[in-house]
């Protein structure tokens, strides 16, 4: 009968290895923490980009429904809105990381992270609202309020882009912090 080692023992053993590395490599612990922060920032931006993409798909579905309903007068506006979503998605997905390791082009002091997290939370809320408004646009097909729905979505996209630029200025130290 094969006895499996206790998982807790293995975690302690690996933690011991990490501690020994940290003793020999000055700054290693801080480097790992910075890499974790960078990974979290990348994950957040990927999630935001995916949510923007999902909202864009909702607008594309609305465009198809508008065409099927012969509401041709608004199709150019919807096309412009879709382009705005695509542009925003690319900017968010491919933005420079918010924190990096040993010699970063952009460096964030960990104390500033809470300030940036306020931006992040507001952006997550804004993207969720975009998704809701994309659904509202789909529901409005056939009605008279389609132009207002398009206008509202475009305003949300522009506001989000402004907030994202402000966040990037905060990261690059060209934005005055609280």
C-alpha positions as a LaTeX table, in Angstrom:
\begin{tabular}{lrrr}
\hline
Residue & $x$ (\AA) & $y$ (\AA) & $z$ (\AA) \\
\hline
Unk1 & 0.00 & 0.00 & 0.00 \\
Unk2 & 1.42 & 3.35 & $-1.11$ \\
Unk3 & 1.09 & 6.12 & 1.46 \\
Unk4 & 0.59 & 9.59 & 0.01 \\
Unk5 & 2.55 & 12.37 & 1.73 \\
Unk6 & 0.46 & 14.85 & 3.67 \\
Unk7 & $-0.26$ & 17.85 & 1.45 \\
Unk8 & 0.43 & 20.20 & 4.36 \\
Unk9 & 3.94 & 18.76 & 4.67 \\
Unk10 & 4.57 & 19.38 & 0.99 \\
Unk11 & 3.34 & 22.99 & 1.22 \\
Unk12 & 5.60 & 23.57 & 4.23 \\
Unk13 & 8.50 & 21.97 & 2.39 \\
Unk14 & 7.97 & 24.15 & $-0.70$ \\
Unk15 & 7.48 & 27.23 & 1.46 \\
Unk16 & 10.80 & 26.36 & 3.07 \\
Unk17 & 12.43 & 26.28 & $-0.36$ \\
Unk18 & 10.97 & 29.67 & $-1.21$ \\
Unk19 & 12.17 & 31.10 & 2.10 \\
Unk20 & 15.67 & 29.76 & 1.43 \\
Unk21 & 15.68 & 31.37 & $-2.02$ \\
Unk22 & 14.55 & 34.64 & $-0.46$ \\
Unk23 & 17.47 & 34.47 & 1.99 \\
Unk24 & 19.97 & 34.16 & $-0.86$ \\
Unk25 & 18.42 & 36.55 & $-3.39$ \\
Unk26 & 18.02 & 40.10 & $-2.09$ \\
Unk27 & 14.70 & 41.61 & $-3.11$ \\
Unk28 & 13.22 & 38.31 & $-4.28$ \\
Unk29 & 10.18 & 38.55 & $-1.98$ \\
Unk30 & 9.40 & 42.06 & $-3.20$ \\
Unk31 & 9.92 & 40.95 & $-6.78$ \\
Unk32 & 7.41 & 38.11 & $-6.36$ \\
Unk33 & 4.88 & 40.49 & $-4.82$ \\
Unk34 & 5.33 & 42.94 & $-7.71$ \\
Unk35 & 4.91 & 40.13 & $-10.22$ \\
Unk36 & 1.71 & 39.07 & $-8.44$ \\
Unk37 & 0.43 & 42.64 & $-8.69$ \\
Unk38 & 1.32 & 42.78 & $-12.36$ \\
Unk39 & $-0.47$ & 39.48 & $-12.96$ \\
Unk40 & $-3.56$ & 40.79 & $-11.17$ \\
Unk41 & $-3.49$ & 43.97 & $-13.27$ \\
Unk42 & $-3.23$ & 41.94 & $-16.47$ \\
Unk43 & $-6.09$ & 39.70 & $-15.35$ \\
Unk44 & $-8.25$ & 42.74 & $-14.62$ \\
Unk45 & $-7.58$ & 44.29 & $-18.01$ \\
Unk46 & $-8.28$ & 40.99 & $-19.78$ \\
Unk47 & $-11.55$ & 40.68 & $-17.87$ \\
Unk48 & $-12.53$ & 44.25 & $-18.74$ \\
Unk49 & $-11.68$ & 43.63 & $-22.41$ \\
Unk50 & $-13.77$ & 40.45 & $-22.43$ \\
Unk51 & $-16.71$ & 42.28 & $-20.87$ \\
Unk52 & $-16.37$ & 45.05 & $-23.47$ \\
Unk53 & $-16.26$ & 42.41 & $-26.20$ \\
Unk54 & $-19.42$ & 40.81 & $-24.81$ \\
Unk55 & $-21.23$ & 44.16 & $-24.78$ \\
Unk56 & $-20.04$ & 44.78 & $-28.36$ \\
Unk57 & $-21.48$ & 41.44 & $-29.42$ \\
Unk58 & $-24.79$ & 42.54 & $-27.92$ \\
Unk59 & $-24.66$ & 45.70 & $-30.04$ \\
Unk60 & $-23.84$ & 43.59 & $-33.11$ \\
Unk61 & $-26.89$ & 41.43 & $-32.36$ \\
Unk62 & $-28.96$ & 44.60 & $-32.08$ \\
Unk63 & $-27.59$ & 45.80 & $-35.44$ \\
Unk64 & $-28.69$ & 42.54 & $-37.04$ \\
Unk65 & $-32.15$ & 42.86 & $-35.49$ \\
Unk66 & $-32.38$ & 46.50 & $-36.61$ \\
Unk67 & $-31.54$ & 45.49 & $-40.19$ \\
Unk68 & $-34.10$ & 42.69 & $-40.09$ \\
Unk69 & $-36.65$ & 45.21 & $-38.80$ \\
Unk70 & $-35.74$ & 47.66 & $-41.61$ \\
Unk71 & $-34.58$ & 50.39 & $-39.22$ \\
Unk72 & $-31.90$ & 51.41 & $-41.69$ \\
Unk73 & $-31.64$ & 55.04 & $-40.55$ \\
Unk74 & $-29.71$ & 54.05 & $-37.42$ \\
Unk75 & $-27.40$ & 51.41 & $-38.88$ \\
Unk76 & $-24.56$ & 53.86 & $-39.56$ \\
Unk77 & $-24.73$ & 55.05 & $-35.95$ \\
Unk78 & $-24.71$ & 51.47 & $-34.69$ \\
Unk79 & $-21.72$ & 50.73 & $-36.93$ \\
Unk80 & $-19.86$ & 53.68 & $-35.41$ \\
Unk81 & $-20.77$ & 52.46 & $-31.94$ \\
Unk82 & $-19.43$ & 48.99 & $-32.73$ \\
Unk83 & $-16.20$ & 50.56 & $-34.00$ \\
Unk84 & $-15.92$ & 52.52 & $-30.72$ \\
Unk85 & $-16.37$ & 49.30 & $-28.75$ \\
Unk86 & $-13.68$ & 47.55 & $-30.84$ \\
Unk87 & $-11.26$ & 50.42 & $-30.39$ \\
Unk88 & $-11.84$ & 50.54 & $-26.64$ \\
Unk89 & $-11.47$ & 46.79 & $-26.31$ \\
Unk90 & $-8.10$ & 46.94 & $-28.08$ \\
Unk91 & $-6.86$ & 49.80 & $-25.91$ \\
Unk92 & $-7.79$ & 47.98 & $-22.72$ \\
Unk93 & $-6.54$ & 44.57 & $-23.81$ \\
Unk94 & $-3.18$ & 45.86 & $-25.07$ \\
Unk95 & $-2.44$ & 48.60 & $-22.55$ \\
Unk96 & 0.92 & 48.47 & $-20.83$ \\
Unk97 & 0.88 & 46.53 & $-17.58$ \\
Unk98 & 0.36 & 48.49 & $-14.42$ \\
Unk99 & 3.27 & 47.10 & $-12.47$ \\
Unk100 & 6.32 & 45.16 & $-13.48$ \\
Unk101 & 9.37 & 43.57 & $-12.05$ \\
Unk102 & 12.99 & 44.60 & $-11.84$ \\
Unk103 & 13.28 & 47.49 & $-14.31$ \\
Unk104 & 9.76 & 48.57 & $-15.25$ \\
Unk105 & 8.89 & 51.39 & $-17.60$ \\
Unk106 & 5.92 & 52.04 & $-15.34$ \\
Unk107 & 6.31 & 51.55 & $-11.60$ \\
Unk108 & 3.53 & 51.78 & $-9.04$ \\
Unk109 & 4.22 & 52.17 & $-5.36$ \\
Unk110 & 2.06 & 49.63 & $-3.58$ \\
Unk111 & 0.46 & 52.38 & $-1.47$ \\
Unk112 & $-1.05$ & 53.81 & $-4.66$ \\
Unk113 & $-2.83$ & 50.57 & $-5.49$ \\
Unk114 & $-5.97$ & 51.40 & $-3.50$ \\
Unk115 & $-6.31$ & 54.60 & $-5.52$ \\
Unk116 & $-6.00$ & 52.59 & $-8.73$ \\
Unk117 & $-8.45$ & 49.99 & $-7.44$ \\
Unk118 & $-11.04$ & 52.77 & $-7.17$ \\
Unk119 & $-10.60$ & 53.35 & $-10.90$ \\
Unk120 & $-10.78$ & 49.61 & $-11.51$ \\
Unk121 & $-14.01$ & 49.20 & $-9.57$ \\
Unk122 & $-15.63$ & 52.13 & $-11.35$ \\
Unk123 & $-14.53$ & 50.70 & $-14.70$ \\
Unk124 & $-15.96$ & 47.27 & $-13.86$ \\
Unk125 & $-19.24$ & 48.93 & $-12.92$ \\
Unk126 & $-19.19$ & 50.98 & $-16.13$ \\
Unk127 & $-18.60$ & 47.92 & $-18.31$ \\
Unk128 & $-21.44$ & 46.09 & $-16.57$ \\
Unk129 & $-23.69$ & 49.07 & $-17.34$ \\
Unk130 & $-22.56$ & 48.94 & $-20.99$ \\
Unk131 & $-23.67$ & 45.32 & $-21.15$ \\
Unk132 & $-27.04$ & 46.18 & $-19.65$ \\
Unk133 & $-27.49$ & 49.04 & $-22.10$ \\
Unk134 & $-26.53$ & 46.79 & $-25.04$ \\
Unk135 & $-29.33$ & 44.46 & $-23.92$ \\
Unk136 & $-31.66$ & 47.46 & $-23.66$ \\
Unk137 & $-30.75$ & 48.43 & $-27.23$ \\
Unk138 & $-31.66$ & 44.94 & $-28.43$ \\
Unk139 & $-34.97$ & 45.21 & $-26.58$ \\
Unk140 & $-35.65$ & 48.63 & $-28.12$ \\
Unk141 & $-35.55$ & 47.31 & $-31.70$ \\
Unk142 & $-38.78$ & 48.28 & $-33.41$ \\
Unk143 & $-39.34$ & 51.22 & $-31.08$ \\
Unk144 & $-38.71$ & 54.93 & $-31.38$ \\
Unk145 & $-36.07$ & 55.18 & $-28.65$ \\
Unk146 & $-33.29$ & 53.34 & $-30.54$ \\
Unk147 & $-31.34$ & 56.57 & $-31.31$ \\
Unk148 & $-31.38$ & 57.49 & $-27.61$ \\
Unk149 & $-30.14$ & 54.02 & $-26.65$ \\
Unk150 & $-27.31$ & 54.30 & $-29.19$ \\
Unk151 & $-26.41$ & 57.75 & $-27.89$ \\
Unk152 & $-26.39$ & 56.53 & $-24.30$ \\
Unk153 & $-24.13$ & 53.59 & $-25.16$ \\
Unk154 & $-21.73$ & 55.83 & $-27.07$ \\
Unk155 & $-21.59$ & 58.15 & $-24.08$ \\
Unk156 & $-20.83$ & 55.20 & $-21.79$ \\
Unk157 & $-18.03$ & 54.02 & $-24.09$ \\
Unk158 & $-16.52$ & 57.52 & $-24.22$ \\
Unk159 & $-16.79$ & 57.92 & $-20.43$ \\
Unk160 & $-15.12$ & 54.55 & $-19.92$ \\
Unk161 & $-12.31$ & 55.47 & $-22.30$ \\
Unk162 & $-11.78$ & 58.74 & $-20.40$ \\
Unk163 & $-11.65$ & 56.84 & $-17.09$ \\
Unk164 & $-9.21$ & 54.33 & $-18.54$ \\
Unk165 & $-6.95$ & 57.11 & $-19.84$ \\
Unk166 & $-7.11$ & 58.76 & $-16.41$ \\
Unk167 & $-6.09$ & 55.48 & $-14.80$ \\
Unk168 & $-3.16$ & 55.15 & $-17.19$ \\
Unk169 & $-2.10$ & 58.74 & $-16.44$ \\
Unk170 & $-2.23$ & 57.87 & $-12.73$ \\
Unk171 & $-0.02$ & 54.85 & $-13.38$ \\
Unk172 & 2.48 & 56.88 & $-15.40$ \\
Unk173 & 2.49 & 59.62 & $-12.76$ \\
Unk174 & 0.99 & 62.25 & $-15.06$ \\
Unk175 & $-2.28$ & 62.32 & $-13.09$ \\
Unk176 & $-2.58$ & 64.10 & $-9.78$ \\
Unk177 & $-3.60$ & 61.57 & $-7.14$ \\
Unk178 & $-6.01$ & 62.10 & $-4.27$ \\
\hline
\end{tabular}
